[in-house]
mmCIF file of C-alpha atoms in Angstrom:
data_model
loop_
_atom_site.group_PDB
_atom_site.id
_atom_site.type_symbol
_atom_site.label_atom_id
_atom_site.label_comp_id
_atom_site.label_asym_id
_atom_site.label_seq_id
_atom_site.Cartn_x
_atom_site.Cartn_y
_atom_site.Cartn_z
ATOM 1 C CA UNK R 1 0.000 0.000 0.000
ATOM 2 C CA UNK R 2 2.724 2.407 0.865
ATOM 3 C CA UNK R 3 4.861 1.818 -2.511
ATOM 4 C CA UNK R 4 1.478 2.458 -4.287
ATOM 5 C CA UNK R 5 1.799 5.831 -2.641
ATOM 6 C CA UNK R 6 4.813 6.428 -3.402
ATOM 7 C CA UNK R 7 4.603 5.745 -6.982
ATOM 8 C CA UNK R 8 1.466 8.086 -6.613
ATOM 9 C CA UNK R 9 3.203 11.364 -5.393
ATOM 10 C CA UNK R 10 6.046 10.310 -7.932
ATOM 11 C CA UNK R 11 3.866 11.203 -11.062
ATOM 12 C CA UNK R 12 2.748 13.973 -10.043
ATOM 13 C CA UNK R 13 6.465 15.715 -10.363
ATOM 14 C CA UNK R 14 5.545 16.583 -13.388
ATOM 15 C CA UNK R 15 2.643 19.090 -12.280
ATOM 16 C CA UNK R 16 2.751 22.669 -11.924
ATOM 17 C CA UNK R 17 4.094 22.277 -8.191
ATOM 18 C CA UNK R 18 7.341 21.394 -8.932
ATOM 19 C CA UNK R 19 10.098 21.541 -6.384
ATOM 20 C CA UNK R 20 7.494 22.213 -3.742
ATOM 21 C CA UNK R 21 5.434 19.283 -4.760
ATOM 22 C CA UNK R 22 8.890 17.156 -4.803
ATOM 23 C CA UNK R 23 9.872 18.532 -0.896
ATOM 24 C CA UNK R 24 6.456 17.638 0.201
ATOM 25 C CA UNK R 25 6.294 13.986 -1.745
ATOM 26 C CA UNK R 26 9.756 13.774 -0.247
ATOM 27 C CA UNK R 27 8.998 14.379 3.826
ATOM 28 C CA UNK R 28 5.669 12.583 3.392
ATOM 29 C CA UNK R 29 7.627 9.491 2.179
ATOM 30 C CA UNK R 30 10.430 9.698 4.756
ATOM 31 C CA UNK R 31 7.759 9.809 7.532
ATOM 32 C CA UNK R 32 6.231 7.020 6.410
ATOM 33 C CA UNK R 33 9.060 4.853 5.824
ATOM 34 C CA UNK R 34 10.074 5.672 9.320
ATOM 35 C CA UNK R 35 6.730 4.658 10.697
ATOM 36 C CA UNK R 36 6.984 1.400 8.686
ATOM 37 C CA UNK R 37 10.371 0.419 9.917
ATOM 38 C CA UNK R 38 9.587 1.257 13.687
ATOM 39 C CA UNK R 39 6.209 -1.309 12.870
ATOM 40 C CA UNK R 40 8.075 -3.821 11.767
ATOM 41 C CA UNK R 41 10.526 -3.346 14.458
ATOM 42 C CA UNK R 42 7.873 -3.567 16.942
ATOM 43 C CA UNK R 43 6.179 -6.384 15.666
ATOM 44 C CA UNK R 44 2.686 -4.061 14.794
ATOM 45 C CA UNK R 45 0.987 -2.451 12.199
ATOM 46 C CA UNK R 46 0.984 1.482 11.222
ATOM 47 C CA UNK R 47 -2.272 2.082 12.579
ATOM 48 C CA UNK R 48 -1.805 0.642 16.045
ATOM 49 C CA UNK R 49 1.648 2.043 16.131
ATOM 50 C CA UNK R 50 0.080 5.352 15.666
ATOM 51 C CA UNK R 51 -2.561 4.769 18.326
ATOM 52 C CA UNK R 52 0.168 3.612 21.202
ATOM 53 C CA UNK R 53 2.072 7.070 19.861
ATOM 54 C CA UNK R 54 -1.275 9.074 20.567
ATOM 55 C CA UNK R 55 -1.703 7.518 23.318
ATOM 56 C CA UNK R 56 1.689 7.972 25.033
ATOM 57 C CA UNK R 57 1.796 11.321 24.065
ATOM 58 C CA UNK R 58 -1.869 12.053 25.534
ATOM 59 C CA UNK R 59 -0.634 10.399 29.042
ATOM 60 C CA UNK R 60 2.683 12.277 28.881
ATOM 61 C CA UNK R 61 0.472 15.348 31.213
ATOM 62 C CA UNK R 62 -0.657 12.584 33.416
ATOM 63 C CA UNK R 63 2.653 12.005 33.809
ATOM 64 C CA UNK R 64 4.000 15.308 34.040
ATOM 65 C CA UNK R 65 1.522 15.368 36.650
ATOM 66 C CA UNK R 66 2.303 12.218 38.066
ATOM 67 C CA UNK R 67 6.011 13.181 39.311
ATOM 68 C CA UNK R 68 5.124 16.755 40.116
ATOM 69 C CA UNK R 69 2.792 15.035 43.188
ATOM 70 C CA UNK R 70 5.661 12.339 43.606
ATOM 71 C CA UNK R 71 8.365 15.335 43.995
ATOM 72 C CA UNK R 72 5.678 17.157 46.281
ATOM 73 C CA UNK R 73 5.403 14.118 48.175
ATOM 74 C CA UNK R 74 9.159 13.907 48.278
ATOM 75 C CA UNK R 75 9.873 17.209 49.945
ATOM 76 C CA UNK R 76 6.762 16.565 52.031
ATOM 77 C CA UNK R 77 8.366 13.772 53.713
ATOM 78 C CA UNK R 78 12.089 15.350 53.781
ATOM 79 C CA UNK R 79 10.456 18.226 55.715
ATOM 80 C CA UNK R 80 8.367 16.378 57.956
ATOM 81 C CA UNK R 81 11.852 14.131 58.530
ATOM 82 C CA UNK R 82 13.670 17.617 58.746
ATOM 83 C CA UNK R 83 10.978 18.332 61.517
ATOM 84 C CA UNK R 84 11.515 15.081 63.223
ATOM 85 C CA UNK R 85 14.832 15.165 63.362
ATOM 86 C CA UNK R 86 15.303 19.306 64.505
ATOM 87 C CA UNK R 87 12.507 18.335 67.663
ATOM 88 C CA UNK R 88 14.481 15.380 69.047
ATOM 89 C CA UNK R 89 17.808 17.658 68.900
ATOM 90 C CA UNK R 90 15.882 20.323 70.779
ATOM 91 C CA UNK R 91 14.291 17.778 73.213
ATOM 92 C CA UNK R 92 17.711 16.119 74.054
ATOM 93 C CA UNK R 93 18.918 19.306 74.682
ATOM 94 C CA UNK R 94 16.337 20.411 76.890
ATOM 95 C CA UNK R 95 17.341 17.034 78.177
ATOM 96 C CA UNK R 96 21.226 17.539 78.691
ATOM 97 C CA UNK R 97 21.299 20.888 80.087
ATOM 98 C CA UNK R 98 18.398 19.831 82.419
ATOM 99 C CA UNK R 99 20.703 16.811 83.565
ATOM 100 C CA UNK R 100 24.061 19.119 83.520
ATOM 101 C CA UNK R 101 21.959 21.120 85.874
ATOM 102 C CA UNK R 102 21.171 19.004 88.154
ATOM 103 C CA UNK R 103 24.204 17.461 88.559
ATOM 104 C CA UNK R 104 26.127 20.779 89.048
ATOM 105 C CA UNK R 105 23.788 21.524 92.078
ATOM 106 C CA UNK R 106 24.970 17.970 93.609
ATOM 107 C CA UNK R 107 28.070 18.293 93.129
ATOM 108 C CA UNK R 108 27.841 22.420 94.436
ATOM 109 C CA UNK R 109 26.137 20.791 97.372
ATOM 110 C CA UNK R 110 28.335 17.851 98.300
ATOM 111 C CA UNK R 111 31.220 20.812 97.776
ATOM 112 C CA UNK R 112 29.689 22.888 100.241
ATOM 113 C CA UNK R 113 28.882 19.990 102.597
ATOM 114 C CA UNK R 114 32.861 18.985 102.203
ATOM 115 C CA UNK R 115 33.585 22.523 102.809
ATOM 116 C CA UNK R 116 31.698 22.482 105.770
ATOM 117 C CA UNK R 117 32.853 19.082 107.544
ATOM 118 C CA UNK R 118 36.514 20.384 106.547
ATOM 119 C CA UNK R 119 35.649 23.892 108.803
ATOM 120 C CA UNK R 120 34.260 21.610 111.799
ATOM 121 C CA UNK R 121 37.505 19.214 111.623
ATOM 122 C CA UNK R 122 39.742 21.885 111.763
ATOM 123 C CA UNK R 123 37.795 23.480 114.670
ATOM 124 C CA UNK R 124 37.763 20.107 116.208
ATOM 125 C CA UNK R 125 41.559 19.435 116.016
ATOM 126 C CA UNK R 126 42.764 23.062 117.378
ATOM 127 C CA UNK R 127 40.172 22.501 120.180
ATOM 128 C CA UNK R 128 41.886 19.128 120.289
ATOM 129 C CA UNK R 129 45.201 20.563 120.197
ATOM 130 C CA UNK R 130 44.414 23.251 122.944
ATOM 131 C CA UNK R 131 42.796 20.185 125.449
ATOM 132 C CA UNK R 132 46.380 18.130 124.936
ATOM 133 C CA UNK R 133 48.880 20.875 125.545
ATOM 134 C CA UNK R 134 46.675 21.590 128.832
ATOM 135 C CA UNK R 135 46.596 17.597 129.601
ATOM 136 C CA UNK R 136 50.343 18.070 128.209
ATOM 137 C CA UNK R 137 51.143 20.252 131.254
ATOM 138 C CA UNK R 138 48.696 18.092 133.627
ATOM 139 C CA UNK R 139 51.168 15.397 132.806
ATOM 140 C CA UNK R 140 54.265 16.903 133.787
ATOM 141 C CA UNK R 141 52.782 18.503 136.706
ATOM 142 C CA UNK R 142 52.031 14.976 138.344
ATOM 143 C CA UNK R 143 55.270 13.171 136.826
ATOM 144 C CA UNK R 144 57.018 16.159 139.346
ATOM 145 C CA UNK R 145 54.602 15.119 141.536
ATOM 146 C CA UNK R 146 55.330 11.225 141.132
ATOM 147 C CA UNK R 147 59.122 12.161 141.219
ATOM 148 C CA UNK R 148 58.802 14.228 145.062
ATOM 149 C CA UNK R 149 56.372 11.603 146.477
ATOM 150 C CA UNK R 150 58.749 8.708 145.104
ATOM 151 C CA UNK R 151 61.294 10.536 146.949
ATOM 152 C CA UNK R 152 59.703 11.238 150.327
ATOM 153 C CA UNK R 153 58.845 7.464 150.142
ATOM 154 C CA UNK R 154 62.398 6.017 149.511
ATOM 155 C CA UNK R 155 63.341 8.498 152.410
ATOM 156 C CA UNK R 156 60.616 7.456 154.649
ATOM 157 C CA UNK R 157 61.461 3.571 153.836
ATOM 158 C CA UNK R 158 65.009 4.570 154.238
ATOM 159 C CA UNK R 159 64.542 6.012 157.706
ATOM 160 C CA UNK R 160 62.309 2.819 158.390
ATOM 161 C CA UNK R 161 65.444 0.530 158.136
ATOM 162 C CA UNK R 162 67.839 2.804 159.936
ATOM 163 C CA UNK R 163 65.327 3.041 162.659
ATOM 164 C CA UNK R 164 64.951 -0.685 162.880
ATOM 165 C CA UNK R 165 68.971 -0.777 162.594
ATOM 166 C CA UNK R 166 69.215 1.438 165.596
ATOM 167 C CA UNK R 167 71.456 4.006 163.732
ATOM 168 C CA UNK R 168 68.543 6.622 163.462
ATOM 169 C CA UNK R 169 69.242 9.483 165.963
ATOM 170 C CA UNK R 170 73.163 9.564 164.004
ATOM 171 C CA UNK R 171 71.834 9.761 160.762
ATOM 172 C CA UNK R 172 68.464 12.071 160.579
ATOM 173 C CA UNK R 173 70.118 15.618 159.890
ATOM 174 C CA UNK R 174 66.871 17.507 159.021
ATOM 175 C CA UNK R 175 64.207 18.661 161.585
ATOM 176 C CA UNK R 176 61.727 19.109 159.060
ATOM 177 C CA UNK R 177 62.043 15.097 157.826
ATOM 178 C CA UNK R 178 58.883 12.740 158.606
ATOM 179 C CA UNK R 179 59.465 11.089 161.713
ATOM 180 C CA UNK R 180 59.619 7.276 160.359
ATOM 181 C CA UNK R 181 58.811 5.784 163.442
ATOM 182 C CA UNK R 182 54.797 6.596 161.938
ATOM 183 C CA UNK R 183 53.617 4.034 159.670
ATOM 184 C CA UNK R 184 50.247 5.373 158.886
ATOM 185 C CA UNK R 185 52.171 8.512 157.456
ATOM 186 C CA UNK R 186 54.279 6.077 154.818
ATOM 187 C CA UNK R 187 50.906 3.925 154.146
ATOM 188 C CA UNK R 188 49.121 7.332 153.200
ATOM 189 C CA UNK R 189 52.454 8.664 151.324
ATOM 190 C CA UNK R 190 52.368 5.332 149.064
ATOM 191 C CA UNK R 191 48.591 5.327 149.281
ATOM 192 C CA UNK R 192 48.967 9.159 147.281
ATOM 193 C CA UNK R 193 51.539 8.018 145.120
ATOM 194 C CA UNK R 194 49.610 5.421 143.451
ATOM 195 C CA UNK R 195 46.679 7.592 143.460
ATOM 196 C CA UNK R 196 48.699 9.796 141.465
ATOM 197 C CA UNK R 197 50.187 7.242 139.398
ATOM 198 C CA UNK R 198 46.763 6.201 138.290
ATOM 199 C CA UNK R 199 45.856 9.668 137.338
ATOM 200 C CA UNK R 200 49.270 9.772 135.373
ATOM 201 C CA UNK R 201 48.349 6.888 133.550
ATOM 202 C CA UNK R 202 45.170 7.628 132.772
ATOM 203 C CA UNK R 203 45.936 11.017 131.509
ATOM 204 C CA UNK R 204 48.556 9.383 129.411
ATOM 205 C CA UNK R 205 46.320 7.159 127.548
ATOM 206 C CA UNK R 206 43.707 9.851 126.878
ATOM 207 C CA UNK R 207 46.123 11.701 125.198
ATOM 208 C CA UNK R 208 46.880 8.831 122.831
ATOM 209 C CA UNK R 209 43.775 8.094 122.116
ATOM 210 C CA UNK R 210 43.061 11.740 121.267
ATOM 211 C CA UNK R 211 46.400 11.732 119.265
ATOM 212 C CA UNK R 212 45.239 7.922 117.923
ATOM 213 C CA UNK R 213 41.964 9.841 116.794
ATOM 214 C CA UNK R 214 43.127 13.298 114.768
ATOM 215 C CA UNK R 215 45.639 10.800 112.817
ATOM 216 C CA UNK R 216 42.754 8.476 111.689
ATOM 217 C CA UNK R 217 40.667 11.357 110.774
#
């Protein structure tokens, strides 16, 4: 059918038309020759190919259309990600510096509690200090003490066995010496000695323990 039409729009060269007629022929033939191949290429005739061309070319707004909603869509969902994304930074945030927060006002307190028991302690160990340099001087007062009454005593014991040796009255230079003939005056000498001795010691060990306790602390 198509060579018939061509051999058609060949005779009429020869009309009035001329080169006109021959450009026309010429485009008309070349369209259709590429409409034949692309039919036999696809396997269909001329008519239906035109129809799918039509056709594709009618949907080609739908599909215009089509990925103008799909790109809408698109940036709907980037911004509502954007969105997303920009209120959980915010929230953990909010989050952090509510956390940072509330751990600086623990740690201010514990600081200030520290700073505190640190004050007290120091007030405790000069008070501390102050109680053992009196006990200090306590200490030495009765080791004097100790000292005198451990001599009166060895004097007193001494004048016991030279009055028992009968050498007494040769040896006793002092008129203000115990007379050792007494016994209840040695008894009550040693009697205060020990008393003090006792006091001695005890003093002594609360001044370790008071030493024992500022070097733990």
């Amino acid at each position: 059918m198509w060579r018939t039409s061509i051999m058609r729009s060949i005779g009429r060269i020869n009309s009035t038309h001329g080169m006109e007629t021959i450009c026309s022929i010429s485009k008309n033939v070349h369209k259709k020759l590429i409409l034949h191949g692309v039919s036999e290429v696809l396997g269909v005739s001329g008519q239906e190919f035109k129809e799918k061309l039509y056709s594709a070319l009618k949907s080609k707004p739908k599909i215009n259309d089509l990925s103008e909603k799909l790109v809408e869509n698109k940036a709907s969902q980037l911004i509502a990600s954007t969105t997303k994304v920009r209120s959980q930074l915010i929230s953990e945030r909010k989050s952090y510096l509510k956390s940072q927060c509330e751990l600086e006002a623990k740690y201010t307190a514990e600081i200030k509690s520290l700073k505190f028991n640190i004050k007290t302690l120091k007030r405790e160990a000069t008070l501390t200090q102050k109680v053992s340099s009196a006990d200090k001087i306590q200490i030495l007062s009765l080791e004097t003490k100790v000292r005198e009454l451990e001599g009166k005593l060895d004097d007193l014991e001494l004048d016991q066995v030279l009055h028992d040796s009968n050498v007494v009255e040769e040896l006793i230079d002092e008129p203000a010496q115990i007379n050792s003939s007494d016994p209840k005056k040695i008894d009550s000498l040693r009697l205060e000695l020990e008393q003090i001795r006792d006091d001695l010691s005890l003093k002594k060990y609360e001044i370790e323990c008071i030493e024992k306790g500022i070097e733990s602390s």
